[in-house]
mmCIF file of C-alpha atoms in Angstrom:
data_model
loop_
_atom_site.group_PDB
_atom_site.id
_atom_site.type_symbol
_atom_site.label_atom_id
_atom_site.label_comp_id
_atom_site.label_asym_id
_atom_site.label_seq_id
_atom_site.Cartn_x
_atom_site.Cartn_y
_atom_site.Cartn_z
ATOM 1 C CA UNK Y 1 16.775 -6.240 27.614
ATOM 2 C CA UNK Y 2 19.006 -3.448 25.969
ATOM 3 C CA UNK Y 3 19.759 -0.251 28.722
ATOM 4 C CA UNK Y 4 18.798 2.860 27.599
ATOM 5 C CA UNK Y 5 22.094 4.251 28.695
ATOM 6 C CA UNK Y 6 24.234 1.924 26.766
ATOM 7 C CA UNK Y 7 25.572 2.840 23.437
ATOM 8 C CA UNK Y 8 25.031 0.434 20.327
ATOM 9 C CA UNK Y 9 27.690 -0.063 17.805
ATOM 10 C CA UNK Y 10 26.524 -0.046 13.720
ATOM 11 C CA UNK Y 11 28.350 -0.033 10.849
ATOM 12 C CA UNK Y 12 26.412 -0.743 8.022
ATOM 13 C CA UNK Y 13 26.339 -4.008 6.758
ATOM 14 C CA UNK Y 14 28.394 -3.063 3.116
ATOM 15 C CA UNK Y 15 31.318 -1.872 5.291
ATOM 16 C CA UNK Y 16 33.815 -3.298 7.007
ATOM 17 C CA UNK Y 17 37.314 -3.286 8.343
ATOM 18 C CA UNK Y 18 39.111 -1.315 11.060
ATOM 19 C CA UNK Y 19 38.405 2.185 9.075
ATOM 20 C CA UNK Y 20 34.581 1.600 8.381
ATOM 21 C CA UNK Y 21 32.327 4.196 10.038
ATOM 22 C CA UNK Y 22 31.033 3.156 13.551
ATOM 23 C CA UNK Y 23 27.259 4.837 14.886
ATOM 24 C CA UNK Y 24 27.185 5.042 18.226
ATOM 25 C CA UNK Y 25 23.421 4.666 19.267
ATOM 26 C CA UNK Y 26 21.443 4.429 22.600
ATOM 27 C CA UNK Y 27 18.008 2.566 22.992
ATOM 28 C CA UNK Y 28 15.251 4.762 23.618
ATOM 29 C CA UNK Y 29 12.561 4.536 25.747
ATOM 30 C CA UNK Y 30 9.016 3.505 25.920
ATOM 31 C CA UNK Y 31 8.310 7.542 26.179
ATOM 32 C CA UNK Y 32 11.045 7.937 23.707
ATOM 33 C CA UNK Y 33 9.214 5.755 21.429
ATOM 34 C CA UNK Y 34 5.607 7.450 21.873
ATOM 35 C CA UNK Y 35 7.446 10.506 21.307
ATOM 36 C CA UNK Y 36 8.964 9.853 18.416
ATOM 37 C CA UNK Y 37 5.725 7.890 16.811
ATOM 38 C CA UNK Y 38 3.710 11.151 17.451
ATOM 39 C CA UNK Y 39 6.519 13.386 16.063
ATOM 40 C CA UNK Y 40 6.187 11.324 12.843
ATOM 41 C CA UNK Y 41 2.482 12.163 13.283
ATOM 42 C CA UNK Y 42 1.972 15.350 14.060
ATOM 43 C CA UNK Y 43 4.990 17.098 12.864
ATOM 44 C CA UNK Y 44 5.743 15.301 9.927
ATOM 45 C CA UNK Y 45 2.309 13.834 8.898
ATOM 46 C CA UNK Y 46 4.177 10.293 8.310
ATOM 47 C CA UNK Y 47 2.057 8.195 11.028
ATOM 48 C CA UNK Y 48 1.691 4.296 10.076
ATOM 49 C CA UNK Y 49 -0.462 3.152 7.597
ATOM 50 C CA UNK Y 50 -1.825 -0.055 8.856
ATOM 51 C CA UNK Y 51 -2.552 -2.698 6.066
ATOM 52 C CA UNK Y 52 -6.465 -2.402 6.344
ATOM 53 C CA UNK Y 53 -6.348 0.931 5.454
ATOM 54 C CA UNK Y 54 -4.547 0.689 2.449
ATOM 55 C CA UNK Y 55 -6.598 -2.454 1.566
ATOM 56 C CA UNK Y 56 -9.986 -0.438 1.878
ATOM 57 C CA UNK Y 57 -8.485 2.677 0.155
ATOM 58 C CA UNK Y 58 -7.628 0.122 -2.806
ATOM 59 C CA UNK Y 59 -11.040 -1.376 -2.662
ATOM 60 C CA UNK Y 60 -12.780 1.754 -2.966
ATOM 61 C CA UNK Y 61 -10.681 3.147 -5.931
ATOM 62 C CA UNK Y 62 -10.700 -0.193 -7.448
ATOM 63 C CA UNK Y 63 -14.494 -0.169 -7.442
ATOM 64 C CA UNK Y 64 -14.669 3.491 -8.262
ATOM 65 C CA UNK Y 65 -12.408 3.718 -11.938
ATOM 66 C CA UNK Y 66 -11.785 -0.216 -12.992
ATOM 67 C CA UNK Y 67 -13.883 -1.893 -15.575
ATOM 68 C CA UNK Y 68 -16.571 -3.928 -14.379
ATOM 69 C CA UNK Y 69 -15.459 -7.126 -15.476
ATOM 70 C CA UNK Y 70 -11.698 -6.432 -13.561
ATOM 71 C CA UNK Y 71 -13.062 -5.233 -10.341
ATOM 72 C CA UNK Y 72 -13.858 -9.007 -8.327
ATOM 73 C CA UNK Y 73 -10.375 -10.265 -10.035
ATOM 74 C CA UNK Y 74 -8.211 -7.163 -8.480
ATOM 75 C CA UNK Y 75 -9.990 -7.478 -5.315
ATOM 76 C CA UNK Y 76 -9.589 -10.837 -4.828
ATOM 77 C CA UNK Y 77 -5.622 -10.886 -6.247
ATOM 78 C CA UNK Y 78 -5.446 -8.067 -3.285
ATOM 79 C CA UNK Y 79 -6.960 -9.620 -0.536
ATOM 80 C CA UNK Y 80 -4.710 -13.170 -1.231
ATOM 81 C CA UNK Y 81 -1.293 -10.487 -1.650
ATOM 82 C CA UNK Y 82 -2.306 -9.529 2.341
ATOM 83 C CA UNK Y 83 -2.909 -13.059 3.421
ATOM 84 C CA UNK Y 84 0.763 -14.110 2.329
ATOM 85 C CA UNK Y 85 2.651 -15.543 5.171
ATOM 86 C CA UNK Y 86 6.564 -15.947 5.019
ATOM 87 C CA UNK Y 87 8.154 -15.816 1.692
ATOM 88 C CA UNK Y 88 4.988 -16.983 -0.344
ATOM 89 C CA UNK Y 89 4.809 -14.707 -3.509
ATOM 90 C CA UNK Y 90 1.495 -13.969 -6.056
ATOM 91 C CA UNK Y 91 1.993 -15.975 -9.196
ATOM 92 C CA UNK Y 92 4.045 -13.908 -11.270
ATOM 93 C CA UNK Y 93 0.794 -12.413 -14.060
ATOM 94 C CA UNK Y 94 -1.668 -11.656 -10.552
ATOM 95 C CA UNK Y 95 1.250 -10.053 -9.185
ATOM 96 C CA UNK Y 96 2.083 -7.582 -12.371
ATOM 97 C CA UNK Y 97 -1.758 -7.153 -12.672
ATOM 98 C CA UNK Y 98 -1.748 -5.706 -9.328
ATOM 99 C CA UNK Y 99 1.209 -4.047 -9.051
ATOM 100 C CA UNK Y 100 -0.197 -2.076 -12.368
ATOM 101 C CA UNK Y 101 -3.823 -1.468 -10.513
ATOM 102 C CA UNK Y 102 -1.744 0.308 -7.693
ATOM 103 C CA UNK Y 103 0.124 2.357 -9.919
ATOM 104 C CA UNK Y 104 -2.729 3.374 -11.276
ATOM 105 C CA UNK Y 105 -4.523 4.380 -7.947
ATOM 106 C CA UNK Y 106 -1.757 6.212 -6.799
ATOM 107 C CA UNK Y 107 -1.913 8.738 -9.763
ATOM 108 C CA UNK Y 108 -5.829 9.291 -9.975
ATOM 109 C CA UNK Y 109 -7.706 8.091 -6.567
ATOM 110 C CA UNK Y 110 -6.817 10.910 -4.014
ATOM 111 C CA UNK Y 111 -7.465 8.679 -0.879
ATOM 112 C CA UNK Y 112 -5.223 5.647 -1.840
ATOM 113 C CA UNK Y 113 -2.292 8.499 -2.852
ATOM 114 C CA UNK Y 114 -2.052 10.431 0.443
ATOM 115 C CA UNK Y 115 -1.565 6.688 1.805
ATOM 116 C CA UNK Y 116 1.153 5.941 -0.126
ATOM 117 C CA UNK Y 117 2.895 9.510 0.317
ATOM 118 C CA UNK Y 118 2.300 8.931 3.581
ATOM 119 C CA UNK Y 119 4.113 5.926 3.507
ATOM 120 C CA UNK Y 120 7.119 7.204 1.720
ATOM 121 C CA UNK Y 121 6.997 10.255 3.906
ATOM 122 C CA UNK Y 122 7.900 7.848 6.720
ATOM 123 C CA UNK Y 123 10.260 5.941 4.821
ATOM 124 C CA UNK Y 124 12.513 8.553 4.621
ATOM 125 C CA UNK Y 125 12.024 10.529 7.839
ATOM 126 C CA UNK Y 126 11.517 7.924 10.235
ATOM 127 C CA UNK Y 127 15.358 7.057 10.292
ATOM 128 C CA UNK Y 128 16.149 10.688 10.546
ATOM 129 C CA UNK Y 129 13.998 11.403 13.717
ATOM 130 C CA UNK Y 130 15.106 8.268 15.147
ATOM 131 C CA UNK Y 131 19.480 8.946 14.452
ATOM 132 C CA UNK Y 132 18.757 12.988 16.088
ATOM 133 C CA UNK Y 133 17.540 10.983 19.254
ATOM 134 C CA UNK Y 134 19.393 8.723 19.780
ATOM 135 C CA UNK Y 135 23.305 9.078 18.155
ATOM 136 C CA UNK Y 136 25.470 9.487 20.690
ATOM 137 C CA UNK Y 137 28.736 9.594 19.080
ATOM 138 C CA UNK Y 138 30.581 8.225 15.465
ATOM 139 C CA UNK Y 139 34.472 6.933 15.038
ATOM 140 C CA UNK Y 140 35.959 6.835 11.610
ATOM 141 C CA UNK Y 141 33.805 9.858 10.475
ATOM 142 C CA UNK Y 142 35.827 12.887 9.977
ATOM 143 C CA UNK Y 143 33.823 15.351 10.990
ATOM 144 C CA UNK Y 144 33.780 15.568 14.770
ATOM 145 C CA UNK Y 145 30.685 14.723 16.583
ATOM 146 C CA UNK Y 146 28.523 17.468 18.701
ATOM 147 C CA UNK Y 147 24.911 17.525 20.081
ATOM 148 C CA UNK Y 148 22.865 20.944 19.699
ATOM 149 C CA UNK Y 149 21.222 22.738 22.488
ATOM 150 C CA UNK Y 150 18.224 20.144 22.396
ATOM 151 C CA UNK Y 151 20.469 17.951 23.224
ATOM 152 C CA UNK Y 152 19.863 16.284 19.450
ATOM 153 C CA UNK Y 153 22.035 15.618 16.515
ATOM 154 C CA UNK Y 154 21.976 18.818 14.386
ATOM 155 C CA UNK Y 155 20.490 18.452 10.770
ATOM 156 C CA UNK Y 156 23.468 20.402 9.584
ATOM 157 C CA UNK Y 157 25.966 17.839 10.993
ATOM 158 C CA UNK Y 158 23.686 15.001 9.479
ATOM 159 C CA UNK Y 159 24.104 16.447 6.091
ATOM 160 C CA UNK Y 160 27.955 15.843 6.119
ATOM 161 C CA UNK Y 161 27.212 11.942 6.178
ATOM 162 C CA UNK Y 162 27.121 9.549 3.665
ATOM 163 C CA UNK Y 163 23.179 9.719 2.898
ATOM 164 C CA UNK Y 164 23.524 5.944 2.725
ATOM 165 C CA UNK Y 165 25.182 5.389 5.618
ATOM 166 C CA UNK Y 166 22.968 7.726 7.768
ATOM 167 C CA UNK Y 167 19.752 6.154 6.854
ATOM 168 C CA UNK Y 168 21.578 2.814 7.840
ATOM 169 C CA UNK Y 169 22.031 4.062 11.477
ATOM 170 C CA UNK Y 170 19.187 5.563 11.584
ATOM 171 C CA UNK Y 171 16.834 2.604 10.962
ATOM 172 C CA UNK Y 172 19.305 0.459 13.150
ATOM 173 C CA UNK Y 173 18.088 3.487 15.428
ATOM 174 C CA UNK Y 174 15.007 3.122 15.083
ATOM 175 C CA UNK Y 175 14.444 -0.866 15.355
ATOM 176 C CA UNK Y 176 15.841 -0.321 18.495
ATOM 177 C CA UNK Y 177 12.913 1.435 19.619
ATOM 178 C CA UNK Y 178 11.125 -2.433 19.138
ATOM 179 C CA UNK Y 179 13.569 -4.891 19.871
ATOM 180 C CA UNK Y 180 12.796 -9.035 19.395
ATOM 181 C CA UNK Y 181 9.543 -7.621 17.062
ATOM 182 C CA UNK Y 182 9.424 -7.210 13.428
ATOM 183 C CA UNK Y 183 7.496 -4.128 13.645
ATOM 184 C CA UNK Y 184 6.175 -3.921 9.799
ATOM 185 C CA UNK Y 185 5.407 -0.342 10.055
ATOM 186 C CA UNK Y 186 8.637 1.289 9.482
ATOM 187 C CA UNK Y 187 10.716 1.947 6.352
ATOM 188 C CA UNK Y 188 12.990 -0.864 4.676
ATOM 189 C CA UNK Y 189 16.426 -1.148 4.940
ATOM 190 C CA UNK Y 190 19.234 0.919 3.401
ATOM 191 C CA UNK Y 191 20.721 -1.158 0.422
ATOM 192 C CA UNK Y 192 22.156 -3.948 1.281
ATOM 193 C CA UNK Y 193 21.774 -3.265 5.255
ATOM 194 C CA UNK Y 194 21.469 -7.051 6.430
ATOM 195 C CA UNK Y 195 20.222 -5.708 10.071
ATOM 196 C CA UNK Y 196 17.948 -8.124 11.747
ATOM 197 C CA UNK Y 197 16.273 -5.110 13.571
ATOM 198 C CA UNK Y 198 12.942 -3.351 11.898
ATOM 199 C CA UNK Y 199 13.026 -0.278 9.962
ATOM 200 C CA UNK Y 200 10.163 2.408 10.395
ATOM 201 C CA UNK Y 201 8.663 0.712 5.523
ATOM 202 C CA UNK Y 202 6.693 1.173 2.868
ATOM 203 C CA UNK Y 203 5.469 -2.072 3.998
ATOM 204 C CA UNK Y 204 1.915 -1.246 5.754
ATOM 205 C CA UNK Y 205 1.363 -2.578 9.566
ATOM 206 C CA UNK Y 206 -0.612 -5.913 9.292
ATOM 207 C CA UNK Y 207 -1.139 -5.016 13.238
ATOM 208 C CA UNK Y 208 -5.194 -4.857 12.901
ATOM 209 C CA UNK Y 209 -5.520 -8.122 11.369
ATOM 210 C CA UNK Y 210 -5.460 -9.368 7.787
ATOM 211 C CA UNK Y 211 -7.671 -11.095 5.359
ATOM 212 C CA UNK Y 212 -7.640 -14.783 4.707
ATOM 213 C CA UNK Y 213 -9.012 -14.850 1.525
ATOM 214 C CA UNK Y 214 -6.456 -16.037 -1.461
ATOM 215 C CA UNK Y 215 -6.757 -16.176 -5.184
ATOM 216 C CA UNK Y 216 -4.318 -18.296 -7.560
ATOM 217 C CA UNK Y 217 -1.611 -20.913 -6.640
ATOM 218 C CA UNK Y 218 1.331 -18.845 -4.301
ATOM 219 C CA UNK Y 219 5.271 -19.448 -4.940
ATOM 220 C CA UNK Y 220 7.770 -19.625 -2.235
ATOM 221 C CA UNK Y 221 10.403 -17.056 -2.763
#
């Protein structure tokens, strides 16, 4: 069980040696958690999308604009893509067939959209809530560390780091929040950040259950 007093030490996985930035991060809370989930929420309008919602949003716009003769096919290559387990993979053509129906839904089917901004939204805010929490100090970053009046990173002191490196820590941050779970819900890792911990992804929550149904032969990655 990590403390909640305890600082964490991250550098991000691309760096090393005795001059490579060091985050300094605490584990939050339970509260700290809730908190932060309905910040995300409320403030930010990037709560989780949980996998059945962007299944049904994909139904319905693949029912409302595809050709009749495509519609069963794309359903059925979707519901097999969320009954994947592991590193299984959709053949290669059901996958690009797919991957081209979503594209298509997210520029002309409103409902399926607002998902996946809503999912990007989160992706790239989630770290940031999470790193103004919970940093508690940096080494081998040159400009000095300071908490506001909220007792919170400032956003102007964020700004002087490496973008890459601060979205590292902050998703290290953030999987903190869940430790020994692979949470699903949050957003993926910075490049080439081999952190075992979750990341608040564009990945949907499979959390309320998934389909079983599968269509085509799957590959192992």
């Amino acid at each position: 069980m990590l403390s909640t007093k305890d600082a964490q030490r991250h550098t991000p996985a691309w760096l090393s040696g005795d001059q490579a930035p060091v985050f300094l991060v605490r584990c939050g809370s339970v509260i700290e958690r809730g908190q932060i989930e309905a910040e995300l929420t409320a403030e930010h309008r990037a709560g989780r999308v949980f996998a059945f919602e962007l299944l049904a949003a994909f139904r319905a716009g693949v029912l409302a604009l595809a050709e009749p003769e495509d519609r069963d096919q794309l359903i059925a290559i979707a519901d097999a893509e969320a009954a994947l387990e592991g590193g299984e993979q959709l053949p290669a053509a059901e996958a690009k067939l797919l991957m081209e129906a979503k594209t298509a839904l997210a520029e002309h089917w409103p409902d399926y959209r607002d998902l996946v901004a809503r999912m990007a939204r989160r992706r790239e805010i989630a770290p940031i809530v999470a790193l103004r929490r919970f940093l508690v100090g940096w080494e081998n970053i040159p400009t000095p560390f300071a908490l506001g009046p909220d007792g919170r990173v400032p956003l102007e002191l964020l700004a002087w780091l490496d973008p890459l490196e601060m979205l590292s820590a902050g998703n290290f941050a953030y999987g903190l929040l869940y430790p020994g779970e692979l949470e699903g819900n949050s957003p993926p890792l910075s490049p080439s950040d081999e952190s075992p911990r979750p990341s608040p992804s564009d990945e949907p929550s499979k959390a309320a259950g998934k389909s079983r149904a599968r269509s085509g032969r799957k590959t192992r990655a």
